Short mmCIF file of C-alpha atoms and ligand atoms in Angstrom, two decimals:
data_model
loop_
_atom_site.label_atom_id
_atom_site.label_comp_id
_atom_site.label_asym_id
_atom_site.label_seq_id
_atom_site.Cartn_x
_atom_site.Cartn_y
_atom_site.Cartn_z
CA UNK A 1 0.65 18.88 6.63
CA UNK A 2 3.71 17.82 8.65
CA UNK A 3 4.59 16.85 12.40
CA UNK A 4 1.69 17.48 14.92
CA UNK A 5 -1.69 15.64 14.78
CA UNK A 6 -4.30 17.05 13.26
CA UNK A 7 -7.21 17.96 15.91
CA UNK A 8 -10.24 16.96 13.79
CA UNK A 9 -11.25 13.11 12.22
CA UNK A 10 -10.85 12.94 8.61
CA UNK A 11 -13.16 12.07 6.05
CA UNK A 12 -11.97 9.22 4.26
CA UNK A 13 -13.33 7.56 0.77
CA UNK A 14 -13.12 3.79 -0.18
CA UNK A 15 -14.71 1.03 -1.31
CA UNK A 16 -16.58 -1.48 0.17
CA UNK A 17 -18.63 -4.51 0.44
CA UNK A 18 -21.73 -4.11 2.02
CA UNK A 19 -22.75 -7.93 2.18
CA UNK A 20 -21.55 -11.21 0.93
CA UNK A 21 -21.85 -10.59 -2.75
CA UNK A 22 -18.59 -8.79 -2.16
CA UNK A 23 -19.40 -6.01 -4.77
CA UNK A 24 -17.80 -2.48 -3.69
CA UNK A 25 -18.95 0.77 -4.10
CA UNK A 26 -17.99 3.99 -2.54
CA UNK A 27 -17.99 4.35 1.13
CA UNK A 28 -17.38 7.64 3.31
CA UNK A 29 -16.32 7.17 7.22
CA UNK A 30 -13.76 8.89 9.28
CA UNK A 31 -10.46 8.37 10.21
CA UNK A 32 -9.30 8.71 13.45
CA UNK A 33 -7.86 11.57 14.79
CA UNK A 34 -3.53 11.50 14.22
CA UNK A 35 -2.55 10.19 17.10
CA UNK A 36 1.03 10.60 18.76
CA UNK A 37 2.20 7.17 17.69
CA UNK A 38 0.39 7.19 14.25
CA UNK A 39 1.22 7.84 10.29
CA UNK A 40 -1.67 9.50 8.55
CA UNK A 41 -1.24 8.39 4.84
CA UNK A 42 -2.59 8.98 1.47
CA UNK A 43 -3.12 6.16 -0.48
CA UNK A 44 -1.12 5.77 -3.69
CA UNK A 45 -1.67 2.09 -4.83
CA UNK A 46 -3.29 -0.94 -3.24
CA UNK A 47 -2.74 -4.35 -4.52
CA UNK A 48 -5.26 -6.99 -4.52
CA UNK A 49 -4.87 -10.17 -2.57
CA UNK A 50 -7.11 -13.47 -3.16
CA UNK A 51 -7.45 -12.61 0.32
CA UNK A 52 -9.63 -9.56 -0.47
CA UNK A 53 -12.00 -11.99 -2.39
CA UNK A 54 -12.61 -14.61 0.70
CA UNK A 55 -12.97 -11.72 2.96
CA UNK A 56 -15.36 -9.52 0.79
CA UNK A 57 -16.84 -12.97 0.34
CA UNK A 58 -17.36 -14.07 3.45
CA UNK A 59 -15.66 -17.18 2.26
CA UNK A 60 -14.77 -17.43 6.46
CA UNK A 61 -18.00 -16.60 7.90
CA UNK A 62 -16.19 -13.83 9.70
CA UNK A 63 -16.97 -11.16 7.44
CA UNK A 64 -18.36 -7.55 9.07
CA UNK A 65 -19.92 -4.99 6.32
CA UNK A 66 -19.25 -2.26 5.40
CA UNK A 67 -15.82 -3.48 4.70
CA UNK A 68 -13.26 -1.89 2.77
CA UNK A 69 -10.72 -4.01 1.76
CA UNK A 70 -7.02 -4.02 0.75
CA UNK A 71 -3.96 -4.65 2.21
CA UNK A 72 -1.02 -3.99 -0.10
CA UNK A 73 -1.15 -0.51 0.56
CA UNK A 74 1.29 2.59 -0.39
CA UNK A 75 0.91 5.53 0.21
CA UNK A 76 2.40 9.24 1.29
CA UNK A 77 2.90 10.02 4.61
CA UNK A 78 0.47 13.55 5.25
CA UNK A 79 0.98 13.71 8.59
CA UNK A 80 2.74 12.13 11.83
CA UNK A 81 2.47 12.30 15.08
CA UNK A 82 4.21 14.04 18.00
CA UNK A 83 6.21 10.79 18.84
CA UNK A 84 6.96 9.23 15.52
CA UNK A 85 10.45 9.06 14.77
CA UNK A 86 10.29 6.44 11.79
CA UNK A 87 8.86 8.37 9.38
CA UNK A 88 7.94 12.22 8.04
CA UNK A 89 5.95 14.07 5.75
CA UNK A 90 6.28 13.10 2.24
CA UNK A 91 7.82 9.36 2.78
CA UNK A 92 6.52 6.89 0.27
CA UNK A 93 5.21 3.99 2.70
CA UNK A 94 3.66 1.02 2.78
CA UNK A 95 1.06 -1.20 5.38
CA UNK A 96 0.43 -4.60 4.98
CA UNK A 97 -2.41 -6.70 6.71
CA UNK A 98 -1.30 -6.28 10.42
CA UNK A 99 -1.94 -2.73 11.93
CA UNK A 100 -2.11 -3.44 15.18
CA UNK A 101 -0.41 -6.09 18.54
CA UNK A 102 -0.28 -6.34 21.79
CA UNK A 103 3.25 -5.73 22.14
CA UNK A 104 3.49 -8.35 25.48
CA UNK A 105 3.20 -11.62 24.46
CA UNK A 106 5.99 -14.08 23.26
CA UNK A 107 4.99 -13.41 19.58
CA UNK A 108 5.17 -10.01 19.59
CA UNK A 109 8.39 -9.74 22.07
CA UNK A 110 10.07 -12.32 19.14
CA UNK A 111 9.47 -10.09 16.14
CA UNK A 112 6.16 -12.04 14.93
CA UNK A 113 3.99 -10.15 15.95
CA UNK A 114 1.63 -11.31 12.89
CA UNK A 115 1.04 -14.17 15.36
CA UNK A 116 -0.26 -12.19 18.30
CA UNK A 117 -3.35 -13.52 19.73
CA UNK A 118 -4.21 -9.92 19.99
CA UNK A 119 -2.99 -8.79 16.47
CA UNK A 120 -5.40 -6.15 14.60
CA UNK A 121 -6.29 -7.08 11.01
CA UNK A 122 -5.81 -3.81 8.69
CA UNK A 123 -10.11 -4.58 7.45
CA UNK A 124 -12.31 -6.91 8.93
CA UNK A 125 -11.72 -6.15 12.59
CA UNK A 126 -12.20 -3.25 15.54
CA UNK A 127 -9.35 -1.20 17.13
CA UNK A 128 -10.16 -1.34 20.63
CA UNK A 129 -12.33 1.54 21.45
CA UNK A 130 -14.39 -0.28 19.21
CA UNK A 131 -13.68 1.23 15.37
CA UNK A 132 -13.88 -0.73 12.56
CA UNK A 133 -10.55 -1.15 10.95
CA UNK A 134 -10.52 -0.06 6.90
CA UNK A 135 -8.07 -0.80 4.43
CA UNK A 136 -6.17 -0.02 1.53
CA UNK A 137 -9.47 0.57 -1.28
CA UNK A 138 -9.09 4.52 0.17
CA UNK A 139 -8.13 7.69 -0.30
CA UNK A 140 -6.35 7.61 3.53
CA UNK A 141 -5.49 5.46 6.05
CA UNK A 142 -4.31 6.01 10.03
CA UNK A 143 -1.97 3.44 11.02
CA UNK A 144 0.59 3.18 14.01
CA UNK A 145 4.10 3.85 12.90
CA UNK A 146 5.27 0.23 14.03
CA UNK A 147 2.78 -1.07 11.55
CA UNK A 148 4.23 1.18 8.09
CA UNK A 149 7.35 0.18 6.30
CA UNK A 150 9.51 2.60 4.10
CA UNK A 151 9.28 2.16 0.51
CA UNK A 152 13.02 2.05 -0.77
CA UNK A 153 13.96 4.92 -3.13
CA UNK A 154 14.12 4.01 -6.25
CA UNK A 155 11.10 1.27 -6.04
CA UNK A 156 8.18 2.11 -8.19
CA UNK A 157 5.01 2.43 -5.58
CA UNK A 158 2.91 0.56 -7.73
CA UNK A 159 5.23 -2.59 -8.15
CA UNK A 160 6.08 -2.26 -4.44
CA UNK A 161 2.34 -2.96 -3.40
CA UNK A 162 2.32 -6.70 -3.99
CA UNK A 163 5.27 -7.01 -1.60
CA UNK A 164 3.88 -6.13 1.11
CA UNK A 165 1.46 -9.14 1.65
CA UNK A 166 2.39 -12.27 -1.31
CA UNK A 167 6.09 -10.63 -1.11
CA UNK A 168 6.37 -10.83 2.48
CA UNK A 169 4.20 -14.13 2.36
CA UNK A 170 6.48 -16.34 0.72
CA UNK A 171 9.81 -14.59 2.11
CA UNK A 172 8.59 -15.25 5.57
CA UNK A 173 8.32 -19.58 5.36
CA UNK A 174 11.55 -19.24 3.38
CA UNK A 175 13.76 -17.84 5.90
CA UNK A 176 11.87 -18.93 8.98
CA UNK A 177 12.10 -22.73 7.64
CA UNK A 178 15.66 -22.54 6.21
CA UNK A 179 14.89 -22.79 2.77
CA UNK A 180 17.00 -19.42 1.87
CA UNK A 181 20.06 -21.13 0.62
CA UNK A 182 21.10 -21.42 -2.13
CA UNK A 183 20.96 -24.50 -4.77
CA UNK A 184 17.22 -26.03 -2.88
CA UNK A 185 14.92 -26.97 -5.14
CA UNK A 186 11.69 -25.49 -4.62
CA UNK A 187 8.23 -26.05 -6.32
CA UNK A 188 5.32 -23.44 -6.63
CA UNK A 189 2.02 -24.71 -6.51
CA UNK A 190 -0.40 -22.00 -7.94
CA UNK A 191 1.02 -19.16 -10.25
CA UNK A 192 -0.75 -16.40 -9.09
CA UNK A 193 -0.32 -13.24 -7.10
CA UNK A 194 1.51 -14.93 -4.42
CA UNK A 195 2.92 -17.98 -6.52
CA UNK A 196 4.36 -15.29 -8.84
CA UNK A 197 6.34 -13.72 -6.30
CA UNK A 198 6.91 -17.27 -4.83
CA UNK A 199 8.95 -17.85 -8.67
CA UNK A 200 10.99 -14.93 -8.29
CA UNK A 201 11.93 -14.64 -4.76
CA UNK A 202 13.07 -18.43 -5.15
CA UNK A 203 15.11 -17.70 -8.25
CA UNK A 204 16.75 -14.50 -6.61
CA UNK A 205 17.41 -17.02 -3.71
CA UNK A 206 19.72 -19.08 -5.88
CA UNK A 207 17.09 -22.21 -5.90
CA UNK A 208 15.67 -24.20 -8.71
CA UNK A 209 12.02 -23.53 -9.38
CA UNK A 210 9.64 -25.83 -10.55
CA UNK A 211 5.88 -24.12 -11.25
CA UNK A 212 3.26 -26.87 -10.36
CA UNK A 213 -0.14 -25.73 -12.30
CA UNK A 214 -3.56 -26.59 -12.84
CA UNK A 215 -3.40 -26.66 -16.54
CA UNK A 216 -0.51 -26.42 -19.00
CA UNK A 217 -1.79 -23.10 -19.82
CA UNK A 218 1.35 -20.80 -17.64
CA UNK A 219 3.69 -22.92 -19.09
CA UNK A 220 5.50 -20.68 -21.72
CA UNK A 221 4.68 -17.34 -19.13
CA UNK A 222 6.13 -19.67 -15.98
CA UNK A 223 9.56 -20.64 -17.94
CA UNK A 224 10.16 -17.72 -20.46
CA UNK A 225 9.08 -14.67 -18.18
CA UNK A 226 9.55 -14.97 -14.97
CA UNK A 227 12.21 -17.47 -15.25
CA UNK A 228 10.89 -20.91 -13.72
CA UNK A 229 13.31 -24.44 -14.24
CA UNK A 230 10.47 -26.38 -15.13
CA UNK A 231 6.88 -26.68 -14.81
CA UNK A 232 4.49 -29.39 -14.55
CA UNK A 233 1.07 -29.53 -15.21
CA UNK A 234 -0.93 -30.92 -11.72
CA UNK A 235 -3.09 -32.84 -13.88
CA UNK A 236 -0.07 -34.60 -16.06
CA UNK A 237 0.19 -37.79 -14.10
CA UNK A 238 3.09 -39.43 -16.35
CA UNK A 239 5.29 -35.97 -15.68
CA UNK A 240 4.35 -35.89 -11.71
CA UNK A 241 5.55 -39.05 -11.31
CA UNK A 242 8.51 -38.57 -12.69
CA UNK A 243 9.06 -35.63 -10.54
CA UNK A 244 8.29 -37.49 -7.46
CA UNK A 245 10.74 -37.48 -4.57
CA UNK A 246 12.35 -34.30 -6.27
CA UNK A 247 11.68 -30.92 -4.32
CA UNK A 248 12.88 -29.77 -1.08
CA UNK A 249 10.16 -27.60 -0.99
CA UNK A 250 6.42 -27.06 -2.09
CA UNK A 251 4.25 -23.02 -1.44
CA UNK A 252 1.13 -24.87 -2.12
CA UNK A 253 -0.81 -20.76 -2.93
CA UNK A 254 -3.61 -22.99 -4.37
CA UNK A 255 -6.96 -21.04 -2.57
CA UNK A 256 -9.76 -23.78 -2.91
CA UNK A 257 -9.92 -26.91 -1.39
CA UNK A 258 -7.47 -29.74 -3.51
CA UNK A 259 -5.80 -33.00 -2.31
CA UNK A 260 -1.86 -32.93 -0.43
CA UNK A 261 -0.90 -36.02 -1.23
CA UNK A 262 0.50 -35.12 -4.63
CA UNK A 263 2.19 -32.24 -3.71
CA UNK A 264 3.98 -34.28 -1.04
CA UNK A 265 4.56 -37.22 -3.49
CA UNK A 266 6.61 -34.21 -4.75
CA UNK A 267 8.75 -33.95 -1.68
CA UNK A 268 12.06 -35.75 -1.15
CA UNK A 269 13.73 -36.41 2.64
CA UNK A 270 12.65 -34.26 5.02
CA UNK A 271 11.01 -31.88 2.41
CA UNK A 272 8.36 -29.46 3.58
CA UNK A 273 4.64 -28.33 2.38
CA UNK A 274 3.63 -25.17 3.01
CA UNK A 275 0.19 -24.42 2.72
CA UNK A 276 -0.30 -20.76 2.17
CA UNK A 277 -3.86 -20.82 0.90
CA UNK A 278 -6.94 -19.84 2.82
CA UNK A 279 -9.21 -22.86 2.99
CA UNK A 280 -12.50 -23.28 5.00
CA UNK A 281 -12.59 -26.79 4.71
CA UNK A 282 -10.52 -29.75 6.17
CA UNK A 283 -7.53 -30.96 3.65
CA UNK A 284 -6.64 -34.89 4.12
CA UNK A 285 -3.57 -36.78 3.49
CA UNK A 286 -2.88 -40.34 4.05
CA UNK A 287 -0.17 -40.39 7.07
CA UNK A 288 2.63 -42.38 5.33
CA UNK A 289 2.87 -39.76 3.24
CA UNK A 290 4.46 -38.06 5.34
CA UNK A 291 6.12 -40.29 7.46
CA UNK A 292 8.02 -42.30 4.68
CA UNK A 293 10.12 -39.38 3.97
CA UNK A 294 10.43 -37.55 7.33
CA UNK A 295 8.05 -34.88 5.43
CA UNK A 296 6.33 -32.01 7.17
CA UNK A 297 3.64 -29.88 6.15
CA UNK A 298 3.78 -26.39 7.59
CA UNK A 299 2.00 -23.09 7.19
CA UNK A 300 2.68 -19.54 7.40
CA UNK A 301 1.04 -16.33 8.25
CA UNK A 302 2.05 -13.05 5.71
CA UNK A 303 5.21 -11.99 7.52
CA UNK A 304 6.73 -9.86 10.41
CA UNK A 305 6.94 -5.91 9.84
CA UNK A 306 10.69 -6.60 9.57
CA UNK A 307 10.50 -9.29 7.48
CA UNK A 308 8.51 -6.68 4.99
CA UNK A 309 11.29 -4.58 5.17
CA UNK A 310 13.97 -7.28 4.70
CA UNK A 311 11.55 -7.95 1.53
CA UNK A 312 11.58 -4.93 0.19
CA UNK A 313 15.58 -4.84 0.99
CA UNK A 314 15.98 -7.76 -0.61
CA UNK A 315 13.71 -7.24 -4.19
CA UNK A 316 15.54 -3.50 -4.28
CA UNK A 317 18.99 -5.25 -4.23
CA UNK A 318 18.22 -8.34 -6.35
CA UNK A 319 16.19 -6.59 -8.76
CA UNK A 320 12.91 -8.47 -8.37
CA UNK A 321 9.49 -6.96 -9.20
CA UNK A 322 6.29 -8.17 -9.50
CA UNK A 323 4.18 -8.47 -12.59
CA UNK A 324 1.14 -6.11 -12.24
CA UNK A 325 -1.65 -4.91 -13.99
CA UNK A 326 -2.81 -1.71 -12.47
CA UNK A 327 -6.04 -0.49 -13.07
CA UNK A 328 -8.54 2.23 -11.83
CA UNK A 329 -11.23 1.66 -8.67
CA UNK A 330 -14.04 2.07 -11.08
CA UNK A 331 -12.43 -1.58 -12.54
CA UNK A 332 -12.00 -2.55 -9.30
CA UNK A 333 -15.34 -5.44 -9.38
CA UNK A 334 -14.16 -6.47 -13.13
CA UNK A 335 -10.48 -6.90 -11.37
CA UNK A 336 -12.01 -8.96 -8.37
CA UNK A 337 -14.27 -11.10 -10.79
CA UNK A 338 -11.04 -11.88 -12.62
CA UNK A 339 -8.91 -12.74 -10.36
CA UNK A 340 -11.43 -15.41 -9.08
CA UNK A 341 -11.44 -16.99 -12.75
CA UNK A 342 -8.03 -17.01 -12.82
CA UNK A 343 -7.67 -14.24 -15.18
CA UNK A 344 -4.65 -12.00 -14.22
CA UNK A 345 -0.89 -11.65 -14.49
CA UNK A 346 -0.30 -11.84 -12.00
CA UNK A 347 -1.64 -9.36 -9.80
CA UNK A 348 -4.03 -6.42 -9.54
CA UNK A 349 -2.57 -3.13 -8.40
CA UNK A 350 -5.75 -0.33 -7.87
CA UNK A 351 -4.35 3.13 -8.88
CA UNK A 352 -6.12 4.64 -6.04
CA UNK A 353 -4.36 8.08 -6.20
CA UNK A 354 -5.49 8.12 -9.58
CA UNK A 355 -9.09 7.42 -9.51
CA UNK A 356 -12.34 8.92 -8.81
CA UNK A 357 -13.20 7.51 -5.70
CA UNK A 358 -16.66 9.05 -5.70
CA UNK A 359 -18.13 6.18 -8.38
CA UNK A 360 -17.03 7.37 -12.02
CA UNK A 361 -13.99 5.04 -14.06
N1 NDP B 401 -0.88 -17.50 4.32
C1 NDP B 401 -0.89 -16.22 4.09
O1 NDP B 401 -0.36 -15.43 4.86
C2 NDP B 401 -1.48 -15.69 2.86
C3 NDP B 401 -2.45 -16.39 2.25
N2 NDP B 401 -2.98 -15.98 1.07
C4 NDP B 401 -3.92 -16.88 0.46
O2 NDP B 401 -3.22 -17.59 -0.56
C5 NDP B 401 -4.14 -17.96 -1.59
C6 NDP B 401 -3.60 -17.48 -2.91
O3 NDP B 401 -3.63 -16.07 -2.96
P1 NDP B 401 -3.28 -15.30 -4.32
O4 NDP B 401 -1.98 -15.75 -4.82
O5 NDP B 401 -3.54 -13.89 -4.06
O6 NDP B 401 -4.40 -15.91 -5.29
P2 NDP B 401 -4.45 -15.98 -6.88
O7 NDP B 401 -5.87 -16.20 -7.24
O8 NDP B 401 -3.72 -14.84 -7.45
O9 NDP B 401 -3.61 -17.30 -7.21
C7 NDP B 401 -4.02 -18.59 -6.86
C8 NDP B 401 -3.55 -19.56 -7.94
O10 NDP B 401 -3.93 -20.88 -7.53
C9 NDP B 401 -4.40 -21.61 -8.67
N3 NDP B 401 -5.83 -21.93 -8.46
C10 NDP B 401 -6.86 -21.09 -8.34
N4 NDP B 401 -8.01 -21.74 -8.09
C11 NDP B 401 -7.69 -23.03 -8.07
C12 NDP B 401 -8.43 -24.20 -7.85
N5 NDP B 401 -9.75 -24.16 -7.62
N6 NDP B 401 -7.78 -25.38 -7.87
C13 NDP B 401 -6.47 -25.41 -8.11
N7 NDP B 401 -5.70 -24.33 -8.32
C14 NDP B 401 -6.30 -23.14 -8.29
C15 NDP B 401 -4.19 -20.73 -9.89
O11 NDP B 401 -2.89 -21.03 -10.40
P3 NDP B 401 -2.68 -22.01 -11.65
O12 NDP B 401 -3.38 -21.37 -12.80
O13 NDP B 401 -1.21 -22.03 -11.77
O14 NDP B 401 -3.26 -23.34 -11.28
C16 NDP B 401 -4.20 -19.34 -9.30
O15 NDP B 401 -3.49 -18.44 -10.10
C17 NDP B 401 -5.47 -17.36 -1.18
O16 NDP B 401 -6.22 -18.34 -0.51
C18 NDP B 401 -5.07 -16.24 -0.24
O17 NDP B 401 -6.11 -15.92 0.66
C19 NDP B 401 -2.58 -14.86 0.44
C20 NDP B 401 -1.62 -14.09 1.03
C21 NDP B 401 -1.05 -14.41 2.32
O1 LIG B 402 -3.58 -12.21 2.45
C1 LIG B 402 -3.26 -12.54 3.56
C2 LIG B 402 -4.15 -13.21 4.48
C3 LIG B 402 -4.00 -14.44 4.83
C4 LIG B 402 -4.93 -15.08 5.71
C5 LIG B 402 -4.50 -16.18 6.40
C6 LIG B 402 -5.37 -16.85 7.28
C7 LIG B 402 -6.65 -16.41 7.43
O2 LIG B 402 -7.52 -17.05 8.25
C8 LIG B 402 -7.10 -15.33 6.71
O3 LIG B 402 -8.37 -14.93 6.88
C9 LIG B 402 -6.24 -14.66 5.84
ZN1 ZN B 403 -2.87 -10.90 1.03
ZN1 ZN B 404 1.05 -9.83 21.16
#
């Protein structure tokens, strides 16, 4: 199909959670109509964010069922509508976890429109007239134009997926604090899905990387493969300490609840924490920690629609990928199980194309 929206709803498969035991299994519903602003797309690959976990989880208490998760989608555009001029039939595309704002307020009018009060998660939430929103885990999506990026040629779908939301995540704090330059020295706390890409888009930035882990058991992976400085083991006091005062920067990706203080023991003059993980309970920190030092601890919310494409810019021309182990949707519960045991390098990419979406491997 090309330009002009289809008259009918579409019957989309995916996956979802039907409760908080956050085990999927097939799920039929219908897409909306094409409108004149949206991109009806096919769903190629769809990456799988920690994220997909606490939501599926109900880690939040904010979790609505059936939910179909997934939000590091690519796809191929089907269909547009009458007034998209962004994109066409047969574009390679991606969506991240935004798919909808409110356009008016100061967030949205600035190009952050991730932080609109109004913004429209792409699972886990309504559209307006009331519609549950549905993500990636799915043969199809409907999604305004403003909301889908353009894969750059070249850029293998499936390695493209995990840009779009721990890409975009750790981009976003980079540039937005002014740790881009070149020559910082940056730590990664966590070396997973988003800490991985955290390693590589710091490198590519010209920065010295220092992976700060749970165990010493990333070491060799952190250093030899995807090209860290150094690494230190979080539970090596004799090597933290000596390492204290060091970084200019710490992405703390940890997603469970863990002490700040040292992380920002880490942190030299005016050096900056920020906390990317998603944590439902309060994190504590003595207040001279921060003040003897000028330190700040920030956090950050995925990333603008242009700062996904200045992502995906940015990996094309630098070269960076992400390490990904792609698998079927009949996996898809092994693959959530272990990612939560910390059990993947160093992220999930579901092959949704390529699957049976109807329940066999
Ligand atoms: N702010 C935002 O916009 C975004 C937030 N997120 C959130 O960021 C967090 C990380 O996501 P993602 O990278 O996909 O997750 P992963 O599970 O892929 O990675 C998290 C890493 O943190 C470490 N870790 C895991 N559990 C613990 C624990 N209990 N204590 C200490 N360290 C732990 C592990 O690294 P190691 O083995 O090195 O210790 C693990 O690999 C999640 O909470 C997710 O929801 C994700 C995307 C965007
Ligand atoms: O994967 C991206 C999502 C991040 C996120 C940040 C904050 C929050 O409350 C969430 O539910 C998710
Ligand atoms: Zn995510
Ligand atoms: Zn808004």
């Amino acid at each position: 199909m090309a330009r002009g929206a289809s008259e009918t709803e579409r019957t989309a498969v995916g996956w979802a959670a039907r409760d908080a035991g956050g085990h999927l299994s097939p799920f039929s519903y219908t897409l909306r109509k094409t409108g004149p602003e949206d991109v009806a797309i096919k769903v190629l690959y769809c990456g799988i964010c920690h994220t997909d976990i606490h939501q599926a989880k109900n880690h939040l208490g904010m979790s609505r069922y059936p939910m179909v998760p997934g939000h590091e989608v690519v796809g191929e555009v089907e269909e547009v509508g009458a007034e998209v001029t962004k994109f066409r039939a047969g574009d390679v595309v991606g969506v991240g976890l935004i798919v909808g704002c409110c356009r008016e307020c100061h967030p949205c009018k600035s190009s952050n429109e991730q932080y609109c009060p109004k913004k429209i998660w792409s699972y886990n939430d309504v559209y307006p007239d009331g519609k549950p929103t549905q993500g990636g885990f799915s043969s199809a999506m409907v999604v305004d134009q403003k909301f889908v990026v353009k894969i750059p040629a070249g850029m293998a779908p499936e390695q493209a997926a995990p840009l779009l939301c721990a890409g975009v995540t750790v981009y976003s704090p980079l540039k937005r604090f002014n740790l881009a330059a070149p020559g910082l020295r940056g730590g990664v706390l966590g070396l997973g899905g988003v800490g991985h890409m955290g390693v590589k888009l710091a490198k590519a930035m010209g920065h010295h990387v220092t992976v700060i882990s749970s165990s010493d058991k990333k070491r060799g992976e952190a250093v030899d493969h995807l090209g860290a400085d150094a690494f230190l083991a979080s539970s090596d006091g004799a090597a933290m300490a000596a390492a204290a005062g060091t970084l200019d920067y710490v992405i703390d990706t940890v997603p469970a609840h863990h002490p700040l203080e040292p992380y920002l023991a880490l942190l030299g003059l005016d050096g900056k924490l920020i906390v990317m993980g998603v944590i439902g309970q309060p994190l504590s920190f003595l207040s001279p920690m921060l003040m003897l030092g000028r330190k700040s601890i920030a956090g950050s919310f995925v990333g603008s629609v242009e700062e996904a494409e200045e992502t995906l810019a940015f990996c094309k021309d630098k070269g960076v990928t992400s390490q990904i182990e792609v698998v079927k949707m009949g996996y898809v519960n092994e693959a959530l199980e272990r990612l939560e045991r910390n059990d993947v390098r160093y992220r999930f990419v579901v092959d949704v194309a390529g699957s049976n979406l109807d329940g066999a491997a």
